Coordinates of C-alpha atoms in Angstrom, one line a residue:
M1 CA 166.3 48.1 58.3
P2 CA 166.1 46.6 61.9
D3 CA 166.6 42.9 62.4
I4 CA 163.2 41.3 61.8
S5 CA 162.3 37.6 62.0
L6 CA 160.8 35.8 58.9
T7 CA 157.6 35.2 60.8
T8 CA 157.2 38.9 61.6
L9 CA 158.0 39.9 58.1
V10 CA 155.4 37.6 56.6
L11 CA 152.8 38.9 59.1
L12 CA 153.6 42.5 58.2
C13 CA 153.3 41.8 54.5
A14 CA 149.9 40.0 55.1
A15 CA 148.7 43.0 57.1
A16 CA 149.8 45.3 54.3
L17 CA 147.8 43.2 51.8
V18 CA 144.6 43.3 53.8
A19 CA 145.0 46.9 54.7
G20 CA 145.4 47.8 51.1
W21 CA 142.1 46.0 50.3
I22 CA 140.2 47.7 53.1
D23 CA 141.6 51.1 52.3
A24 CA 140.6 50.8 48.6
V25 CA 137.1 49.7 49.3
V26 CA 136.1 52.2 52.0
G27 CA 139.2 53.7 53.7
G28 CA 140.5 52.9 57.1
G29 CA 143.4 50.6 56.1
G30 CA 145.6 52.3 58.7
L31 CA 143.5 50.8 61.4
L32 CA 145.2 47.5 60.6
L33 CA 148.6 48.6 59.1
L34 CA 149.7 51.0 61.8
P35 CA 149.0 48.7 64.8
A36 CA 150.7 45.8 62.9
L37 CA 153.9 47.9 62.5
L38 CA 153.7 48.9 66.2
L39 CA 153.3 45.4 67.3
G40 CA 155.8 43.9 64.9
L41 CA 158.5 46.5 65.5
P42 CA 158.3 47.4 69.2
Q43 CA 162.0 48.5 69.3
V44 CA 161.6 51.0 66.5
P45 CA 160.9 54.7 67.4
A46 CA 157.3 55.9 66.7
A47 CA 158.4 58.4 64.1
H48 CA 159.9 55.7 62.0
I49 CA 156.8 53.6 62.3
L50 CA 154.6 56.5 61.1
G51 CA 157.0 57.3 58.3
T52 CA 157.1 53.7 57.1
N53 CA 153.4 53.4 57.4
K54 CA 153.0 56.4 55.0
A55 CA 155.5 55.0 52.5
V56 CA 153.6 51.8 52.4
A57 CA 150.1 53.3 52.3
I58 CA 150.8 55.8 49.5
V59 CA 151.7 53.0 47.1
G60 CA 148.5 51.0 47.7
T61 CA 146.4 54.2 47.7
T62 CA 147.9 55.3 44.3
G63 CA 147.3 51.9 42.8
A64 CA 143.7 52.0 43.9
A65 CA 143.2 55.5 42.7
V66 CA 144.5 54.7 39.2
T67 CA 142.3 51.6 39.1
Y68 CA 139.2 53.7 40.0
V69 CA 140.0 56.5 37.7
R70 CA 140.3 54.2 34.7
K71 CA 136.9 52.5 35.4
A72 CA 134.7 54.8 37.6
P73 CA 133.2 58.3 36.7
V74 CA 135.6 60.3 38.9
E75 CA 136.0 64.1 38.6
V76 CA 139.7 64.1 39.0
R77 CA 140.0 67.9 38.9
T78 CA 137.6 68.3 41.8
A79 CA 139.3 65.4 43.7
V80 CA 142.7 67.1 43.4
R81 CA 141.3 70.4 44.6
I82 CA 139.9 68.7 47.7
G83 CA 143.2 66.9 48.1
L84 CA 145.2 70.1 48.1
A85 CA 142.8 71.6 50.7
A86 CA 143.1 68.5 52.8
L87 CA 146.9 68.8 52.6
A88 CA 146.8 72.4 53.9
G89 CA 144.3 71.4 56.6
S90 CA 146.4 68.5 57.8
M91 CA 149.4 70.8 58.2
G92 CA 147.2 73.1 60.3
G93 CA 146.0 70.2 62.4
A94 CA 149.5 69.0 63.0
F95 CA 150.4 72.5 64.2
F96 CA 147.8 72.4 66.9
A97 CA 148.1 68.7 67.7
A98 CA 150.5 69.1 70.6
G99 CA 148.0 71.2 72.5
I100 CA 145.0 68.8 72.2
S101 CA 144.5 65.7 74.4
S102 CA 143.4 62.6 72.5
D103 CA 141.5 61.5 75.6
V104 CA 139.1 64.4 74.9
L105 CA 138.8 63.7 71.2
R106 CA 138.2 60.0 71.3
P107 CA 134.7 60.1 73.0
V108 CA 133.5 62.8 70.6
I109 CA 134.7 60.8 67.6
M110 CA 133.0 57.6 68.9
V111 CA 129.7 59.4 69.3
V112 CA 130.0 60.8 65.8
L113 CA 130.8 57.4 64.3
L114 CA 127.9 55.7 66.0
G115 CA 125.6 58.4 64.7
V116 CA 127.0 57.8 61.2
A117 CA 126.5 54.1 61.5
A118 CA 122.9 54.5 62.6
F119 CA 122.2 56.9 59.7
V120 CA 123.7 54.6 57.1
M121 CA 121.7 51.6 58.5
L122 CA 118.4 53.6 58.6
R123 CA 118.9 55.2 55.2
P124 CA 119.3 52.3 52.7
S125 CA 119.4 54.8 49.8
F126 CA 122.5 56.6 51.3
G127 CA 125.4 56.2 48.9
T128 CA 123.4 54.8 46.0
G129 CA 123.2 58.1 44.2
A130 CA 119.5 57.5 43.7
G131 CA 117.5 60.6 42.7
K132 CA 120.6 62.8 42.9
G133 CA 121.7 65.1 40.1
P134 CA 125.3 66.4 39.5
A135 CA 126.8 68.4 42.3
T136 CA 126.3 72.1 42.1
R137 CA 129.2 74.6 42.2
A138 CA 128.2 75.5 45.8
R139 CA 128.5 71.8 46.8
V140 CA 131.9 71.5 45.2
V141 CA 133.2 74.6 47.0
T142 CA 131.7 73.2 50.3
A143 CA 133.5 69.9 49.6
I144 CA 136.8 71.7 49.0
V145 CA 136.6 73.8 52.1
L146 CA 134.8 71.6 54.6
V147 CA 135.6 68.1 53.5
G148 CA 139.1 68.8 52.3
G149 CA 140.1 71.5 54.9
G150 CA 138.0 70.1 57.7
I151 CA 138.9 66.4 57.5
G152 CA 142.4 67.3 56.5
F153 CA 142.7 69.3 59.8
Y154 CA 141.3 66.2 61.7
D155 CA 143.9 64.0 60.0
G156 CA 146.7 66.2 61.1
L157 CA 145.2 66.6 64.6
F158 CA 144.2 63.1 65.4
G159 CA 144.0 60.8 62.3
P160 CA 142.2 57.5 62.9
G161 CA 139.4 56.8 60.3
T162 CA 140.3 59.7 58.0
G163 CA 139.6 57.7 54.8
T164 CA 136.3 56.5 56.1
F165 CA 135.2 60.1 57.1
L166 CA 136.2 61.2 53.6
V167 CA 134.0 58.6 51.9
L168 CA 131.0 59.5 54.1
A169 CA 131.5 63.3 53.7
L170 CA 132.0 63.1 49.9
T171 CA 128.8 60.9 49.6
A172 CA 126.8 63.4 51.7
V173 CA 128.1 66.7 50.2
L174 CA 128.6 65.8 46.6
H175 CA 125.7 63.3 46.3
L176 CA 128.1 60.6 45.1
D177 CA 127.4 56.9 45.2
L178 CA 129.7 55.1 47.6
V179 CA 131.9 53.6 44.9
T180 CA 132.6 57.0 43.3
A181 CA 133.1 58.5 46.8
S182 CA 135.7 55.8 47.6
A183 CA 137.4 56.5 44.3
T184 CA 137.5 60.3 45.0
A185 CA 138.7 59.7 48.5
K186 CA 141.7 57.7 47.2
I187 CA 142.8 60.7 45.1
V188 CA 142.5 62.9 48.1
N189 CA 144.5 60.4 50.2
V190 CA 147.3 60.4 47.7
C191 CA 147.6 64.1 48.1
T192 CA 147.7 64.0 51.9
N193 CA 149.9 61.0 52.0
A194 CA 152.4 62.6 49.6
G195 CA 152.7 65.7 51.9
A196 CA 153.2 63.6 55.0
L197 CA 155.7 61.2 53.3
A198 CA 157.8 64.2 52.1
M199 CA 158.1 65.5 55.6
F200 CA 159.0 62.0 57.0
A201 CA 161.5 61.5 54.3
Y202 CA 163.1 64.9 54.9
Q203 CA 163.4 63.9 58.6
G204 CA 164.9 60.6 57.7
T205 CA 162.3 58.5 59.5
V206 CA 161.3 56.0 56.8
L207 CA 162.5 52.4 56.8
W208 CA 162.7 52.3 53.0
Q209 CA 163.7 48.6 52.6
L210 CA 160.9 47.3 54.7
A211 CA 158.4 49.8 53.2
A212 CA 159.3 48.8 49.7
L213 CA 158.6 45.1 50.4
M214 CA 155.3 45.8 52.2
A215 CA 154.3 48.3 49.6
V216 CA 154.2 45.5 47.0
F217 CA 151.6 43.7 49.0
N218 CA 149.7 46.9 49.8
L219 CA 149.5 47.7 46.1
A220 CA 148.1 44.3 45.3
G221 CA 145.5 44.6 48.0
G222 CA 144.6 48.1 46.9
M223 CA 144.1 47.2 43.3
F224 CA 142.2 44.1 44.1
G225 CA 139.9 46.0 46.5
A226 CA 139.2 48.7 44.0
R227 CA 138.3 46.1 41.3
M228 CA 136.0 44.3 43.8
A229 CA 134.3 47.5 44.8
L230 CA 133.7 48.5 41.2
R231 CA 132.4 45.0 40.4
K232 CA 130.1 44.5 43.4
G233 CA 128.8 48.1 43.7
A234 CA 127.5 50.4 46.4
E235 CA 125.8 47.8 48.5
F236 CA 129.0 45.9 49.0
V237 CA 130.9 49.1 49.9
R238 CA 128.1 50.0 52.3
G239 CA 128.5 46.7 54.2
V240 CA 132.3 47.1 54.4
L241 CA 131.8 50.6 55.6
L242 CA 129.7 49.6 58.5
V243 CA 132.2 46.9 59.5
V244 CA 135.0 49.5 59.4
V245 CA 133.0 52.1 61.4
F246 CA 132.2 49.7 64.2
S247 CA 135.9 48.4 64.2
L248 CA 137.1 52.0 64.5
V249 CA 134.7 52.6 67.4
A250 CA 135.9 49.5 69.1
K251 CA 139.5 50.5 68.7
L252 CA 138.9 54.0 70.0
A253 CA 137.0 52.6 73.0
F254 CA 139.9 50.2 73.7
D255 CA 142.4 53.1 73.5
Q256 CA 140.3 55.3 75.7
W257 CA 139.6 52.9 78.6
S258 CA 142.4 50.3 78.5

């Protein structure tokens, strides 16, 4: 583990705690965790930052997933199928990533996110599950192919906001309420994080001691966030979702034009 001051270590653990909470509620915890690692460890190679980020995030995501599964009506079998498709999609996205400029992708993603935010604000019933029956077989297949494969491909190609996109897509395609969509997204995230972490571990680019310490805080944040989402319901998740979406747009805009 690199030489890290006590102040930096405390701030990284605090970032892991808050990121775990955000990720459990609506996805997007990486928007905080990854920049925190980059700022706190400027001397560490990017590959080690990414590997450490995954080692921390998978613990909080798993804790949140377990909490959700125990208390929310989650179709675990469907979630795992979507997760495996997302894992395959992310590998494909990573294969093509070298040939794609992020400067081209950022404006497109910003427009999509702003459209999503407008839709969520103008449709108060979105994510409540009101008037929706159980998902048909065709919708489940669509979720596996398009949500799993498509968003998985995006995760490997570019990445930011993957958890948030999963929540939105699962809500729209499977007619889930936002709480159940968040729960399902966590299981999908566990699958994709596990694949990525296995590759980083194989390459030896994980700072295990630091990751283990931060993971404790990320786990606490993830479990607390999942319990809060379950207790407060879809309206609470909807509010956090809008905050995360606008934060992601702001970050992408800053990266694009700074």
